[in-house]
XYZ file of C-alpha atoms in Angstrom:
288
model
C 43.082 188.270 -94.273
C 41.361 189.493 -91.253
C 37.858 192.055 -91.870
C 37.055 192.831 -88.068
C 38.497 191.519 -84.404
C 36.116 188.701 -84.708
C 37.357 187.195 -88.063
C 41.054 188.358 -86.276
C 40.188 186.093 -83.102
C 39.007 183.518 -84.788
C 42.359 183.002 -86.659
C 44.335 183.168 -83.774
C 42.317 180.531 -81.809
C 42.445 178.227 -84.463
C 46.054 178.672 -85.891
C 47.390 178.981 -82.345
C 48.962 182.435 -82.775
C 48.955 185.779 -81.018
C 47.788 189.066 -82.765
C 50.730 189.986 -83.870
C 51.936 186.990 -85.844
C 48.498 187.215 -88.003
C 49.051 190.588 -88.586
C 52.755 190.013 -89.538
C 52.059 187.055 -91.782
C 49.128 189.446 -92.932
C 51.721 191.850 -93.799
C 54.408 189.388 -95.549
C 51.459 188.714 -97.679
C 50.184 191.974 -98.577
C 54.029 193.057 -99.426
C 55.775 190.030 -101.229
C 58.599 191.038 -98.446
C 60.311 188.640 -96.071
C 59.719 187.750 -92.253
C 63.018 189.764 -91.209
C 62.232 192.250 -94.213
C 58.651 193.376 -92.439
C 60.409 193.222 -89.001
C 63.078 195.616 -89.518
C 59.998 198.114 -91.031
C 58.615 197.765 -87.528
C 61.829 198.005 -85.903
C 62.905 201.139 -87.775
C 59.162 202.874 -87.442
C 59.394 201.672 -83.476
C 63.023 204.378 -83.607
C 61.171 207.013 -84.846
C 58.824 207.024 -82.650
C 61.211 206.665 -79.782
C 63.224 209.904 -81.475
C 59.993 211.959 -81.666
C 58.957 210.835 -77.931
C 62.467 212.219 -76.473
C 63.669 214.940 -78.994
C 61.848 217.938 -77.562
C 62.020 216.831 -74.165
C 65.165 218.892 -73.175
C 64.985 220.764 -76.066
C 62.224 223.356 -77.050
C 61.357 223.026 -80.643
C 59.902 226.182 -82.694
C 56.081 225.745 -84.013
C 54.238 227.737 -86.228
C 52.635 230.295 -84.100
C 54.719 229.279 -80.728
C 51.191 227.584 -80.045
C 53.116 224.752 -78.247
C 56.738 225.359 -77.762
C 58.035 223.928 -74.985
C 55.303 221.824 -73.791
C 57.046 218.904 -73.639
C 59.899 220.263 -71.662
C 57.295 222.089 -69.012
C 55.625 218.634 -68.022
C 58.989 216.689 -68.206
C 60.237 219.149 -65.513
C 56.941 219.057 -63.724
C 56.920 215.341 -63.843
C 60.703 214.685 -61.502
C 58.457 217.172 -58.870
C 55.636 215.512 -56.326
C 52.363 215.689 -58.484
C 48.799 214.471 -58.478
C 49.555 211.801 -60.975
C 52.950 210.732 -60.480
C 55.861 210.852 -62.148
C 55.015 207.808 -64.175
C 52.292 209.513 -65.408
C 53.297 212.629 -66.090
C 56.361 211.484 -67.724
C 54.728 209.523 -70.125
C 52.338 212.564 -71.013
C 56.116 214.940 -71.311
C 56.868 212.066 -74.198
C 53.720 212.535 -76.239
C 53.962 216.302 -76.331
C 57.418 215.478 -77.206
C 55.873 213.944 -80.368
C 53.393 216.514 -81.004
C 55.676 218.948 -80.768
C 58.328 217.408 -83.047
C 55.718 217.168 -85.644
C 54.739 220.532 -85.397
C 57.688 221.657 -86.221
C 57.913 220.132 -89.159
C 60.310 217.212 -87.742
C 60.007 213.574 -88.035
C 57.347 211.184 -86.892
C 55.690 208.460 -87.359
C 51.765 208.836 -87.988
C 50.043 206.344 -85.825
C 47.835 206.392 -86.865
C 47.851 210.174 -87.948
C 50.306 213.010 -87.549
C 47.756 214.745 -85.228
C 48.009 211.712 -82.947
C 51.186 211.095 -83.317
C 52.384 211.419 -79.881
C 50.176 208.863 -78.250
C 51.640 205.606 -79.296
C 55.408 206.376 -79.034
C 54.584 206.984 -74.963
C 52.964 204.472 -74.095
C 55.304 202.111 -75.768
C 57.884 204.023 -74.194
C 56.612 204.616 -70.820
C 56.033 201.253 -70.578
C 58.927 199.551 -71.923
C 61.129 201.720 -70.059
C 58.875 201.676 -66.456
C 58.199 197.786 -66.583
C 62.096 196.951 -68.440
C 59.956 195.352 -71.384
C 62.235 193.515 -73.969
C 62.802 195.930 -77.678
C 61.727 192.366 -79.021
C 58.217 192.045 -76.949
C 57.640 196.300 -77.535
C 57.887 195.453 -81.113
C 55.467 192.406 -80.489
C 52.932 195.443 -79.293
C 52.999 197.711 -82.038
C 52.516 195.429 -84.203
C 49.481 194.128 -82.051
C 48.550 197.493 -82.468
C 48.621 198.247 -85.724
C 46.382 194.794 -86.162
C 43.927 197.130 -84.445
C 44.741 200.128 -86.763
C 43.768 198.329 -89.226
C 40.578 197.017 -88.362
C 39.495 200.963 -88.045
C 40.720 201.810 -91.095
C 38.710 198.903 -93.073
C 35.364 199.804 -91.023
C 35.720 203.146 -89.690
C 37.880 205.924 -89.977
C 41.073 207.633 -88.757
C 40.738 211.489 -90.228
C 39.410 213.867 -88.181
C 37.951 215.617 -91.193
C 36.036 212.517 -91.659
C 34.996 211.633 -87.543
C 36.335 214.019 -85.466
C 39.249 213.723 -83.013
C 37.388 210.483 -81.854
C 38.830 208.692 -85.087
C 42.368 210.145 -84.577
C 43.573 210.503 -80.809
C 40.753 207.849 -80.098
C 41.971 205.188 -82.059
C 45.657 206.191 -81.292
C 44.740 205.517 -77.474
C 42.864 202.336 -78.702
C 45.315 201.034 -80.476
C 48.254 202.041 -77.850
C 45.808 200.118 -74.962
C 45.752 197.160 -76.979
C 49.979 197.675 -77.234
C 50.028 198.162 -73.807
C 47.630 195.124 -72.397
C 49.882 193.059 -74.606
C 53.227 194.010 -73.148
C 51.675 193.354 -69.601
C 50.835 189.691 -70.389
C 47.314 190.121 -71.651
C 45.989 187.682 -74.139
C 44.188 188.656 -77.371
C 40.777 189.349 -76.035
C 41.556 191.147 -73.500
C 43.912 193.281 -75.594
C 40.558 194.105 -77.834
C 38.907 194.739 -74.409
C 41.649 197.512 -73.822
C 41.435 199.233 -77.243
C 37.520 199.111 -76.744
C 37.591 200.665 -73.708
C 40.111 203.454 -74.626
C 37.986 204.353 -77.225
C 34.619 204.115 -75.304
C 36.337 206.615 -72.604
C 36.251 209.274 -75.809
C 33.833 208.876 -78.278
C 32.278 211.493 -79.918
C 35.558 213.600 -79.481
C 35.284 216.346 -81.793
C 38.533 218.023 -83.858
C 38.717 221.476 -83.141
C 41.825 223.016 -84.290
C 42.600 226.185 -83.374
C 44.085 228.524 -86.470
C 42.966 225.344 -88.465
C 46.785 224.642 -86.793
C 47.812 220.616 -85.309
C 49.296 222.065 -82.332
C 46.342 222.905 -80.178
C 44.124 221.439 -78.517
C 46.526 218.242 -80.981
C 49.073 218.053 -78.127
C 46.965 218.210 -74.940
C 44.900 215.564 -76.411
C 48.223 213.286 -77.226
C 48.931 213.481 -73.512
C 45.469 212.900 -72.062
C 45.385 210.247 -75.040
C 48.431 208.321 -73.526
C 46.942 208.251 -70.117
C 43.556 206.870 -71.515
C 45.647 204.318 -73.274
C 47.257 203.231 -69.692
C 44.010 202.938 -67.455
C 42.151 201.433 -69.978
C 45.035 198.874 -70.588
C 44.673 198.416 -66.735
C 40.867 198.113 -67.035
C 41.549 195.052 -69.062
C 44.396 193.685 -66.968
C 42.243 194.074 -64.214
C 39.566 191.917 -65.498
C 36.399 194.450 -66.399
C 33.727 193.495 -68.365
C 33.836 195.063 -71.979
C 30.029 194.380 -72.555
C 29.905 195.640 -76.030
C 32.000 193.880 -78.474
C 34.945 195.715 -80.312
C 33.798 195.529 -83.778
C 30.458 197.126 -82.467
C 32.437 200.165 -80.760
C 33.829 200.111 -83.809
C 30.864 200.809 -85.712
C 29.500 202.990 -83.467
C 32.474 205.471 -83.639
C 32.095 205.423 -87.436
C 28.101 206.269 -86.968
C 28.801 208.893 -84.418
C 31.579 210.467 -86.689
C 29.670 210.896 -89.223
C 26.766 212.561 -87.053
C 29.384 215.565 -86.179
C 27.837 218.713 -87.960
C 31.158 219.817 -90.212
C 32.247 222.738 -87.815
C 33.234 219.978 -85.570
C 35.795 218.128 -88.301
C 38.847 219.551 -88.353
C 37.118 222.995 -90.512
C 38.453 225.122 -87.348
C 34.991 226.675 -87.545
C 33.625 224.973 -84.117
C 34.394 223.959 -80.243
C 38.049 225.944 -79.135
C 38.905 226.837 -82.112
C 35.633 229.096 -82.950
C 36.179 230.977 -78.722
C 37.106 234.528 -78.847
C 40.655 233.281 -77.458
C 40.776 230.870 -80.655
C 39.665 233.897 -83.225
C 42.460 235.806 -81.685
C 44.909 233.389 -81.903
C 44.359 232.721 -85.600
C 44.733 236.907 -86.465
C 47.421 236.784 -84.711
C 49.226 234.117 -87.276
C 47.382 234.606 -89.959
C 46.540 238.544 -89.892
């Protein structure tokens, strides 16, 4: 069993295996379950988050408070128009309001690693599967490379915004989707780590806001800017940057910094947006 990315790294080199097979054999371990037993779980939780990343894309779903109905439909429309970003782009940002959406609404998701940030690894695996014709087989490969990374936050860090701020939810959603990402791209492990470091560099200290104490906004804005920082900081890696500070110490750091966020700025609703004038409003207008 792996502690951090180095102990993770270290296993790989010297049983000659990729992320994901330690993690898998990690798993077969930890659940007394078979090979093809653990890859159908990933399989079926790899559907779901397909189903969440499309469901609301045609079809408006109803939120509590109508905070984000329809958001996923608006930049699915926007993104078949000429844009700033791209289609690419903006399509893969229309799948993880999809998500977000969906979830408000009380449908089905997958938490990955939260509900709040639920939207950001189902688009990227998605997006990219779809945009580069990546194997189901290889996709699977990546979320399972990225829950490896999950996992290492969960051990040393966090992943509740109540405990570290949006940092520890959206953050390590886009961390762990960059490492997916890298992988399905060709990346090898380290570079993979370099991705989910710098996706989580790119937003640390991201505090969790929520206005009406509601996951709907600023929840889905930040799935879709999440699943874009998951896709240039995959590219960052690909592209051979530097990652000067090693994962397990960005790691860390988030955890420190998380904990250094006065209360109003975990998830209490009682700081950033959600304490505005516009965000008061909002919440009398729900709540009365």
């Amino acid at each position: 069993m792996y502690k951090n990315a180095e102990e993770l790294i270290k296993i790989c080199k010297e049983t000659n295996r990729r992320i994901w097979e330690v993690a898998i054999e990690n798993e077969i371990k930890l659940t007394g379950l078979s090979r093809e037993k653990v890859m159908d779980h990933f399989d079926n939780r790899l559907e779901i988050m397909f189903h969440s990343a499309k469901k609301a894309l045609e079809n408006k779903q109803s939120t509590k408070g109508g905070l984000i109905d329809g958001v996923a439909n608006c930049q699915y429309e926007y993104s078949k128009k000429d844009s700033i970003a791209g289609g690419y782009i903006n399509y893969v940002m229309a799948l993880a309001y999809s998500s977000s959406e969906v979830n408000a609404s009380m449908g089905k998701i997958c938490a990955s690693p939260t509900a709040g940030s639920c939207g950001i690894m189902p688009a990227v695996l998605l997006g990219v599967m779809k945009d580069k014709n990546i194997s189901r087989e290889k996709t699977i490969e990546a979320l399972i490379t990225a829950s490896a990374v999950g996992a290492i936050y969960t051990k040393n860090a966090t992943v509740a915004g109540a405990d570290g701020g949006c940092q520890a939810e959206c953050g390590v959603a886009a961390s762990m989707a960059a490492a997916a990402a890298a992988y399905m791209m060709g990346a090898n492990d380290e570079k993979c780590l370099d991705a989910a470091g710098f996706a989580m560099i790119n937003v640390m200290g991201l505090v969790c806001d929520p206005v009406a104490g509601l996951v709907a906004l600023p929840c889905a804005q930040r799935n879709a800017s999440g699943a874009v920082n998951a896709l240039i900081s995959a590219d960052m890696a690909l592209a051979g940057q530097i990652a000067h500070i090693p994962f397990d110490q960005i790691v860390d750091s988030m955890f420190k910094v998380g904990k250094m966020l006065p209360p109003q700025l975990r998830e209490t609703a009682m700081g950033g947006i959600a304490a505005t004038p516009a965000g008061q409003a909002i919440y009398k207008e729900i709540f009365g």
